[in-house]
Amino acid sequence: MRSFPEDRVTVVRAGLAGALFAVIFGCLGFFAFPFTIPLTDSVLARFVFTVRWQTYPAFSLFAGILCVMYKRFQSSAINPVLGRGEHIIEIHQRYLRNTSEQLVLHVIGQLVLSTYLTSQSLAVIPVCSILFVIGRSAFWVGYIKEPLGRMFGFMVTFTVTSGSLLYSLFCLFMSGSTFAIYE
């Protein structure tokens, strides 16, 4: 099946809008973040702070699981072995699959990133976690309304995750992988 040129234009525009949104929201959030950030140079404290902030992105996956559970319970898709009503939960299952993949990369990126950040730059962790949730929500809503509409949310999430991973890779090449755990 071939895609149509107008579909590609729609997807590219939504992708660029999502990436731009992530960058703008990320910059604004970094400088105006209203929550308390630990003022410590301890890698362990930054790591714990980051782990705790991964609760919000994990709820993106949890919400999808609850949705599939509810949709199955309320429909003919209650017994997945029979194959009845699977179309009812197809989009939600695709959301779950993509969110699982994105969440693994996001959490790894955030955890590694936290080992390179200073306490002054640690605000990037909550901002990225919030952006992840916004991106996943937009992806899900876009998928439900019009499957091509999922690209905005995908790019918000992908921009945050790839930014974390690429910056961590840069830091790894620049400083190496050895450090004292209790700096």
mmCIF file of N, CA, C and O in Angstrom, residues 40-121:
data_model
loop_
_atom_site.group_PDB
_atom_site.id
_atom_site.type_symbol
_atom_site.label_atom_id
_atom_site.label_comp_id
_atom_site.label_asym_id
_atom_site.label_seq_id
_atom_site.Cartn_x
_atom_site.Cartn_y
_atom_site.Cartn_z
ATOM 1 N N THR A 40 22.467 19.554 44.890
ATOM 2 C CA THR A 40 23.513 18.616 45.288
ATOM 3 C C THR A 40 24.311 18.216 44.065
ATOM 4 O O THR A 40 23.793 18.202 42.952
ATOM 5 N N ASP A 41 25.562 17.913 44.282
ATOM 6 C CA ASP A 41 26.381 17.400 43.188
ATOM 7 C C ASP A 41 26.545 15.889 43.281
ATOM 8 O O ASP A 41 27.322 15.296 42.553
ATOM 9 N N SER A 42 25.784 15.255 44.161
ATOM 10 C CA SER A 42 25.837 13.814 44.314
ATOM 11 C C SER A 42 25.136 13.142 43.133
ATOM 12 O O SER A 42 23.967 13.414 42.851
ATOM 13 N N VAL A 43 25.853 12.278 42.458
ATOM 14 C CA VAL A 43 25.277 11.544 41.334
ATOM 15 C C VAL A 43 24.113 10.688 41.823
ATOM 16 O O VAL A 43 23.081 10.597 41.159
ATOM 17 N N LEU A 44 24.266 10.097 42.993
ATOM 18 C CA LEU A 44 23.215 9.253 43.536
ATOM 19 C C LEU A 44 21.930 10.046 43.792
ATOM 20 O O LEU A 44 20.830 9.589 43.459
ATOM 21 N N ALA A 45 22.050 11.244 44.340
ATOM 22 C CA ALA A 45 20.871 12.077 44.600
ATOM 23 C C ALA A 45 20.195 12.484 43.290
ATOM 24 O O ALA A 45 18.961 12.484 43.198
ATOM 25 N N ARG A 46 20.979 12.809 42.270
ATOM 26 C CA ARG A 46 20.403 13.166 40.964
ATOM 27 C C ARG A 46 19.722 11.954 40.343
ATOM 28 O O ARG A 46 18.664 12.076 39.720
ATOM 29 N N PHE A 47 20.312 10.791 40.517
ATOM 30 C CA PHE A 47 19.746 9.555 39.986
ATOM 31 C C PHE A 47 18.402 9.244 40.658
ATOM 32 O O PHE A 47 17.424 8.917 39.975
ATOM 33 N N VAL A 48 18.346 9.361 41.980
ATOM 34 C CA VAL A 48 17.101 9.106 42.721
ATOM 35 C C VAL A 48 16.029 10.111 42.304
ATOM 36 O O VAL A 48 14.869 9.749 42.088
ATOM 37 N N PHE A 49 16.400 11.379 42.187
ATOM 38 C CA PHE A 49 15.475 12.418 41.731
ATOM 39 C C PHE A 49 14.890 12.034 40.368
ATOM 40 O O PHE A 49 13.677 12.124 40.145
ATOM 41 N N THR A 50 15.732 11.565 39.471
ATOM 42 C CA THR A 50 15.301 11.184 38.123
ATOM 43 C C THR A 50 14.387 9.969 38.151
ATOM 44 O O THR A 50 13.362 9.944 37.463
ATOM 45 N N VAL A 51 14.732 8.970 38.941
ATOM 46 C CA VAL A 51 13.893 7.773 39.046
ATOM 47 C C VAL A 51 12.497 8.159 39.511
ATOM 48 O O VAL A 51 11.490 7.687 38.975
ATOM 49 N N ARG A 52 12.428 9.030 40.503
ATOM 50 C CA ARG A 52 11.122 9.436 41.027
ATOM 51 C C ARG A 52 10.292 10.168 39.979
ATOM 52 O O ARG A 52 9.070 9.998 39.930
ATOM 53 N N TRP A 53 10.932 10.956 39.139
ATOM 54 C CA TRP A 53 10.190 11.685 38.108
ATOM 55 C C TRP A 53 9.706 10.782 36.979
ATOM 56 O O TRP A 53 8.878 11.180 36.167
ATOM 57 N N GLN A 54 10.194 9.554 36.927
ATOM 58 C CA GLN A 54 9.734 8.632 35.887
ATOM 59 C C GLN A 54 8.356 8.055 36.190
ATOM 60 O O GLN A 54 7.769 7.349 35.378
ATOM 61 N N THR A 55 7.818 8.401 37.358
ATOM 62 C CA THR A 55 6.464 7.977 37.716
ATOM 63 C C THR A 55 5.451 8.540 36.720
ATOM 64 O O THR A 55 4.537 7.835 36.286
ATOM 65 N N TYR A 56 5.599 9.794 36.340
ATOM 66 C CA TYR A 56 4.647 10.418 35.415
ATOM 67 C C TYR A 56 4.665 9.754 34.037
ATOM 68 O O TYR A 56 3.600 9.398 33.522
ATOM 69 N N PRO A 57 5.831 9.559 33.421
ATOM 70 C CA PRO A 57 5.819 8.833 32.142
ATOM 71 C C PRO A 57 5.261 7.416 32.264
ATOM 72 O O PRO A 57 4.577 6.942 31.357
ATOM 73 N N ALA A 58 5.511 6.750 33.392
ATOM 74 C CA ALA A 58 4.986 5.395 33.572
ATOM 75 C C ALA A 58 3.459 5.388 33.583
ATOM 76 O O ALA A 58 2.834 4.423 33.145
ATOM 77 N N PHE A 59 2.858 6.471 34.036
ATOM 78 C CA PHE A 59 1.398 6.547 34.038
ATOM 79 C C PHE A 59 0.820 6.596 32.626
ATOM 80 O O PHE A 59 -0.340 6.242 32.420
ATOM 81 N N SER A 60 1.616 7.021 31.650
ATOM 82 C CA SER A 60 1.157 6.966 30.256
ATOM 83 C C SER A 60 0.904 5.522 29.842
ATOM 84 O O SER A 60 -0.062 5.226 29.140
ATOM 85 N N LEU A 61 1.773 4.644 30.278
ATOM 86 C CA LEU A 61 1.605 3.222 29.992
ATOM 87 C C LEU A 61 0.469 2.642 30.827
ATOM 88 O O LEU A 61 -0.369 1.890 30.322
ATOM 89 N N PHE A 62 0.414 3.006 32.090
ATOM 90 C CA PHE A 62 -0.622 2.527 32.999
ATOM 91 C C PHE A 62 -2.016 2.900 32.491
ATOM 92 O O PHE A 62 -2.937 2.080 32.504
ATOM 93 N N ALA A 63 -2.161 4.131 32.003
ATOM 94 C CA ALA A 63 -3.455 4.581 31.465
ATOM 95 C C ALA A 63 -3.868 3.741 30.263
ATOM 96 O O ALA A 63 -5.042 3.387 30.112
ATOM 97 N N GLY A 64 -2.924 3.412 29.409
ATOM 98 C CA GLY A 64 -3.228 2.571 28.256
ATOM 99 C C GLY A 64 -3.664 1.176 28.653
ATOM 100 O O GLY A 64 -4.585 0.607 28.068
ATOM 101 N N ILE A 65 -3.008 0.629 29.651
ATOM 102 C CA ILE A 65 -3.381 -0.698 30.145
ATOM 103 C C ILE A 65 -4.795 -0.670 30.713
ATOM 104 O O ILE A 65 -5.609 -1.554 30.429
ATOM 105 N N LEU A 66 -5.095 0.349 31.499
ATOM 106 C CA LEU A 66 -6.446 0.479 32.057
ATOM 107 C C LEU A 66 -7.489 0.625 30.958
ATOM 108 O O LEU A 66 -8.576 0.045 31.042
ATOM 109 N N CYS A 67 -7.169 1.389 29.928
ATOM 110 C CA CYS A 67 -8.108 1.586 28.825
ATOM 111 C C CYS A 67 -8.393 0.264 28.109
ATOM 112 O O CYS A 67 -9.552 -0.059 27.842
ATOM 113 N N VAL A 68 -7.351 -0.491 27.791
ATOM 114 C CA VAL A 68 -7.550 -1.773 27.112
ATOM 115 C C VAL A 68 -8.350 -2.716 28.002
ATOM 116 O O VAL A 68 -9.272 -3.404 27.545
ATOM 117 N N MET A 69 -8.020 -2.726 29.287
ATOM 118 C CA MET A 69 -8.748 -3.578 30.228
ATOM 119 C C MET A 69 -10.235 -3.206 30.243
ATOM 120 O O MET A 69 -11.105 -4.080 30.146
ATOM 121 N N TYR A 70 -10.534 -1.935 30.342
ATOM 122 C CA TYR A 70 -11.920 -1.469 30.381
ATOM 123 C C TYR A 70 -12.634 -1.782 29.067
ATOM 124 O O TYR A 70 -13.762 -2.286 29.062
ATOM 125 N N LYS A 71 -11.978 -1.485 27.933
ATOM 126 C CA LYS A 71 -12.605 -1.735 26.622
ATOM 127 C C LYS A 71 -12.873 -3.223 26.418
ATOM 128 O O LYS A 71 -13.902 -3.592 25.861
ATOM 129 N N ARG A 72 -11.959 -4.059 26.849
ATOM 130 C CA ARG A 72 -12.176 -5.506 26.728
ATOM 131 C C ARG A 72 -13.359 -5.938 27.590
ATOM 132 O O ARG A 72 -14.206 -6.699 27.160
ATOM 133 N N PHE A 73 -13.382 -5.468 28.816
ATOM 134 C CA PHE A 73 -14.428 -5.859 29.747
ATOM 135 C C PHE A 73 -15.811 -5.441 29.262
ATOM 136 O O PHE A 73 -16.790 -6.144 29.470
ATOM 137 N N GLN A 74 -15.894 -4.290 28.589
ATOM 138 C CA GLN A 74 -17.168 -3.730 28.156
ATOM 139 C C GLN A 74 -17.575 -4.141 26.740
ATOM 140 O O GLN A 74 -18.575 -3.645 26.243
ATOM 141 N N SER A 75 -16.817 -5.024 26.094
ATOM 142 C CA SER A 75 -17.129 -5.337 24.696
ATOM 143 C C SER A 75 -16.962 -6.825 24.405
ATOM 144 O O SER A 75 -16.618 -7.618 25.274
ATOM 145 N N SER A 76 -17.154 -7.139 23.140
ATOM 146 C CA SER A 76 -16.981 -8.525 22.696
ATOM 147 C C SER A 76 -15.509 -8.922 22.639
ATOM 148 O O SER A 76 -15.206 -10.089 22.392
ATOM 149 N N ALA A 77 -14.610 -7.987 22.885
ATOM 150 C CA ALA A 77 -13.179 -8.291 22.895
ATOM 151 C C ALA A 77 -12.726 -8.851 24.242
ATOM 152 O O ALA A 77 -11.536 -9.011 24.477
ATOM 153 N N ILE A 78 -13.675 -9.183 25.097
ATOM 154 C CA ILE A 78 -13.347 -9.658 26.445
ATOM 155 C C ILE A 78 -12.509 -10.931 26.416
ATOM 156 O O ILE A 78 -11.662 -11.141 27.271
ATOM 157 N N ASN A 79 -12.720 -11.772 25.419
ATOM 158 C CA ASN A 79 -11.937 -12.991 25.289
ATOM 159 C C ASN A 79 -11.034 -12.851 24.065
ATOM 160 O O ASN A 79 -11.478 -13.057 22.931
ATOM 161 N N PRO A 80 -9.753 -12.524 24.258
ATOM 162 C CA PRO A 80 -8.869 -12.272 23.116
ATOM 163 C C PRO A 80 -8.575 -13.521 22.278
ATOM 164 O O PRO A 80 -8.205 -13.410 21.121
ATOM 165 N N VAL A 81 -8.763 -14.684 22.833
ATOM 166 C CA VAL A 81 -8.495 -15.923 22.106
ATOM 167 C C VAL A 81 -9.524 -16.141 20.999
ATOM 168 O O VAL A 81 -9.213 -16.666 19.926
ATOM 169 N N LEU A 82 -10.759 -15.731 21.232
ATOM 170 C CA LEU A 82 -11.809 -15.916 20.231
ATOM 171 C C LEU A 82 -11.668 -14.962 19.050
ATOM 172 O O LEU A 82 -12.211 -15.210 17.987
ATOM 173 N N GLY A 83 -10.958 -13.851 19.242
ATOM 174 C CA GLY A 83 -10.745 -12.913 18.155
ATOM 175 C C GLY A 83 -11.931 -12.016 17.853
ATOM 176 O O GLY A 83 -11.943 -11.315 16.857
ATOM 177 N N ARG A 84 -12.923 -12.055 18.699
ATOM 178 C CA ARG A 84 -14.085 -11.192 18.475
ATOM 179 C C ARG A 84 -13.801 -9.808 19.053
ATOM 180 O O ARG A 84 -13.322 -9.677 20.159
ATOM 181 N N GLY A 85 -14.122 -8.800 18.317
ATOM 182 C CA GLY A 85 -14.043 -7.436 18.817
ATOM 183 C C GLY A 85 -12.646 -6.877 18.948
ATOM 184 O O GLY A 85 -12.457 -5.832 19.575
ATOM 185 N N GLU A 86 -11.658 -7.529 18.365
ATOM 186 C CA GLU A 86 -10.284 -7.020 18.481
ATOM 187 C C GLU A 86 -10.131 -5.641 17.837
ATOM 188 O O GLU A 86 -9.291 -4.858 18.249
ATOM 189 N N HIS A 87 -10.967 -5.350 16.846
ATOM 190 C CA HIS A 87 -10.920 -4.036 16.204
ATOM 191 C C HIS A 87 -11.262 -2.916 17.193
ATOM 192 O O HIS A 87 -10.832 -1.785 17.022
ATOM 193 N N ILE A 88 -11.986 -3.231 18.233
ATOM 194 C CA ILE A 88 -12.399 -2.240 19.230
ATOM 195 C C ILE A 88 -11.193 -1.723 20.014
ATOM 196 O O ILE A 88 -11.150 -0.559 20.395
ATOM 197 N N ILE A 89 -10.228 -2.589 20.226
ATOM 198 C CA ILE A 89 -9.082 -2.192 21.050
ATOM 199 C C ILE A 89 -7.788 -2.040 20.247
ATOM 200 O O ILE A 89 -6.733 -1.784 20.817
ATOM 201 N N GLU A 90 -7.861 -2.159 18.937
ATOM 202 C CA GLU A 90 -6.659 -2.141 18.106
ATOM 203 C C GLU A 90 -5.828 -0.872 18.296
ATOM 204 O O GLU A 90 -4.610 -0.942 18.503
ATOM 205 N N ILE A 91 -6.443 0.276 18.229
ATOM 206 C CA ILE A 91 -5.703 1.534 18.376
ATOM 207 C C ILE A 91 -5.077 1.624 19.766
ATOM 208 O O ILE A 91 -3.920 2.038 19.917
ATOM 209 N N HIS A 92 -5.802 1.215 20.769
ATOM 210 C CA HIS A 92 -5.288 1.292 22.139
ATOM 211 C C HIS A 92 -4.119 0.327 22.335
ATOM 212 O O HIS A 92 -3.161 0.643 23.048
ATOM 213 N N GLN A 93 -4.186 -0.841 21.706
ATOM 214 C CA GLN A 93 -3.068 -1.775 21.783
ATOM 215 C C GLN A 93 -1.845 -1.240 21.054
ATOM 216 O O GLN A 93 -0.717 -1.412 21.518
ATOM 217 N N ARG A 94 -2.064 -0.572 19.939
ATOM 218 C CA ARG A 94 -0.944 0.040 19.217
ATOM 219 C C ARG A 94 -0.338 1.171 20.047
ATOM 220 O O ARG A 94 0.876 1.345 20.074
ATOM 221 N N TYR A 95 -1.197 1.939 20.706
ATOM 222 C CA TYR A 95 -0.714 2.977 21.620
ATOM 223 C C TYR A 95 0.152 2.340 22.713
ATOM 224 O O TYR A 95 1.238 2.829 23.017
ATOM 225 N N LEU A 96 -0.335 1.254 23.297
ATOM 226 C CA LEU A 96 0.415 0.563 24.351
ATOM 227 C C LEU A 96 1.769 0.078 23.854
ATOM 228 O O LEU A 96 2.784 0.239 24.537
ATOM 229 N N ARG A 97 1.797 -0.522 22.693
ATOM 230 C CA ARG A 97 3.052 -1.032 22.137
ATOM 231 C C ARG A 97 4.045 0.095 21.911
ATOM 232 O O ARG A 97 5.200 0.019 22.330
ATOM 233 N N ASN A 98 3.596 1.164 21.270
ATOM 234 C CA ASN A 98 4.492 2.282 20.992
ATOM 235 C C ASN A 98 4.927 2.971 22.276
ATOM 236 O O ASN A 98 6.084 3.353 22.424
ATOM 237 N N THR A 99 4.021 3.112 23.230
ATOM 238 C CA THR A 99 4.354 3.748 24.494
ATOM 239 C C THR A 99 5.347 2.897 25.280
ATOM 240 O O THR A 99 6.259 3.436 25.915
ATOM 241 N N SER A 100 5.209 1.590 25.223
ATOM 242 C CA SER A 100 6.183 0.707 25.886
ATOM 243 C C SER A 100 7.577 0.916 25.298
ATOM 244 O O SER A 100 8.564 1.045 26.038
ATOM 245 N N GLU A 101 7.653 0.955 23.986
ATOM 246 C CA GLU A 101 8.940 1.168 23.320
ATOM 247 C C GLU A 101 9.519 2.529 23.684
ATOM 248 O O GLU A 101 10.700 2.649 24.035
ATOM 249 N N GLN A 102 8.678 3.557 23.602
ATOM 250 C CA GLN A 102 9.136 4.914 23.903
ATOM 251 C C GLN A 102 9.539 5.057 25.369
ATOM 252 O O GLN A 102 10.503 5.748 25.694
ATOM 253 N N LEU A 103 8.787 4.422 26.262
ATOM 254 C CA LEU A 103 9.070 4.529 27.694
ATOM 255 C C LEU A 103 10.416 3.905 28.048
ATOM 256 O O LEU A 103 11.169 4.466 28.848
ATOM 257 N N VAL A 104 10.724 2.772 27.459
ATOM 258 C CA VAL A 104 12.025 2.144 27.721
ATOM 259 C C VAL A 104 13.157 3.087 27.323
ATOM 260 O O VAL A 104 14.089 3.337 28.104
ATOM 261 N N LEU A 105 13.082 3.636 26.129
ATOM 262 C CA LEU A 105 14.122 4.562 25.677
ATOM 263 C C LEU A 105 14.161 5.831 26.529
ATOM 264 O O LEU A 105 15.237 6.329 26.863
ATOM 265 N N HIS A 106 12.993 6.352 26.871
ATOM 266 C CA HIS A 106 12.926 7.571 27.677
ATOM 267 C C HIS A 106 13.573 7.365 29.041
ATOM 268 O O HIS A 106 14.392 8.180 29.482
ATOM 269 N N VAL A 107 13.205 6.300 29.724
ATOM 270 C CA VAL A 107 13.736 6.054 31.069
ATOM 271 C C VAL A 107 15.247 5.842 31.014
ATOM 272 O O VAL A 107 15.991 6.417 31.817
ATOM 273 N N ILE A 108 15.720 5.046 30.063
ATOM 274 C CA ILE A 108 17.170 4.850 29.928
ATOM 275 C C ILE A 108 17.851 6.188 29.672
ATOM 276 O O ILE A 108 18.858 6.521 30.313
ATOM 277 N N GLY A 109 17.306 6.967 28.742
ATOM 278 C CA GLY A 109 17.892 8.273 28.435
ATOM 279 C C GLY A 109 17.928 9.195 29.637
ATOM 280 O O GLY A 109 18.931 9.874 29.887
ATOM 281 N N GLN A 110 16.853 9.228 30.396
ATOM 282 C CA GLN A 110 16.790 10.101 31.567
ATOM 283 C C GLN A 110 17.755 9.646 32.659
ATOM 284 O O GLN A 110 18.403 10.482 33.298
ATOM 285 N N LEU A 111 17.834 8.351 32.887
ATOM 286 C CA LEU A 111 18.724 7.844 33.927
ATOM 287 C C LEU A 111 20.189 8.117 33.588
ATOM 288 O O LEU A 111 20.960 8.558 34.440
ATOM 289 N N VAL A 112 20.567 7.872 32.354
ATOM 290 C CA VAL A 112 21.940 8.148 31.939
ATOM 291 C C VAL A 112 22.203 9.654 31.982
ATOM 292 O O VAL A 112 23.237 10.103 32.483
ATOM 293 N N LEU A 113 21.256 10.429 31.485
ATOM 294 C CA LEU A 113 21.411 11.876 31.489
ATOM 295 C C LEU A 113 21.619 12.425 32.894
ATOM 296 O O LEU A 113 22.440 13.319 33.112
ATOM 297 N N SER A 114 20.914 11.884 33.857
ATOM 298 C CA SER A 114 21.021 12.386 35.233
ATOM 299 C C SER A 114 22.427 12.237 35.796
ATOM 300 O O SER A 114 22.821 12.990 36.681
ATOM 301 N N THR A 115 23.187 11.307 35.276
ATOM 302 C CA THR A 115 24.554 11.125 35.764
ATOM 303 C C THR A 115 25.505 12.181 35.210
ATOM 304 O O THR A 115 26.590 12.366 35.748
ATOM 305 N N TYR A 116 25.111 12.872 34.154
ATOM 306 C CA TYR A 116 25.943 13.911 33.560
ATOM 307 C C TYR A 116 25.520 15.324 33.961
ATOM 308 O O TYR A 116 26.283 16.271 33.792
ATOM 309 N N LEU A 117 24.302 15.482 34.437
ATOM 310 C CA LEU A 117 23.795 16.811 34.770
ATOM 311 C C LEU A 117 24.347 17.318 36.091
ATOM 312 O O LEU A 117 24.728 16.538 36.960
ATOM 313 N N THR A 118 24.342 18.634 36.233
ATOM 314 C CA THR A 118 24.657 19.258 37.513
ATOM 315 C C THR A 118 23.342 19.595 38.190
ATOM 316 O O THR A 118 22.274 19.535 37.563
ATOM 317 N N SER A 119 23.394 19.987 39.446
ATOM 318 C CA SER A 119 22.153 20.349 40.134
ATOM 319 C C SER A 119 21.509 21.576 39.481
ATOM 320 O O SER A 119 20.295 21.720 39.506
ATOM 321 N N GLN A 120 22.305 22.436 38.870
ATOM 322 C CA GLN A 120 21.758 23.619 38.202
ATOM 323 C C GLN A 120 20.991 23.264 36.929
ATOM 324 O O GLN A 120 20.099 23.998 36.513
ATOM 325 N N SER A 121 21.335 22.153 36.310
ATOM 326 C CA SER A 121 20.661 21.760 35.068
ATOM 327 C C SER A 121 19.669 20.612 35.264
ATOM 328 O O SER A 121 19.086 20.124 34.300
#
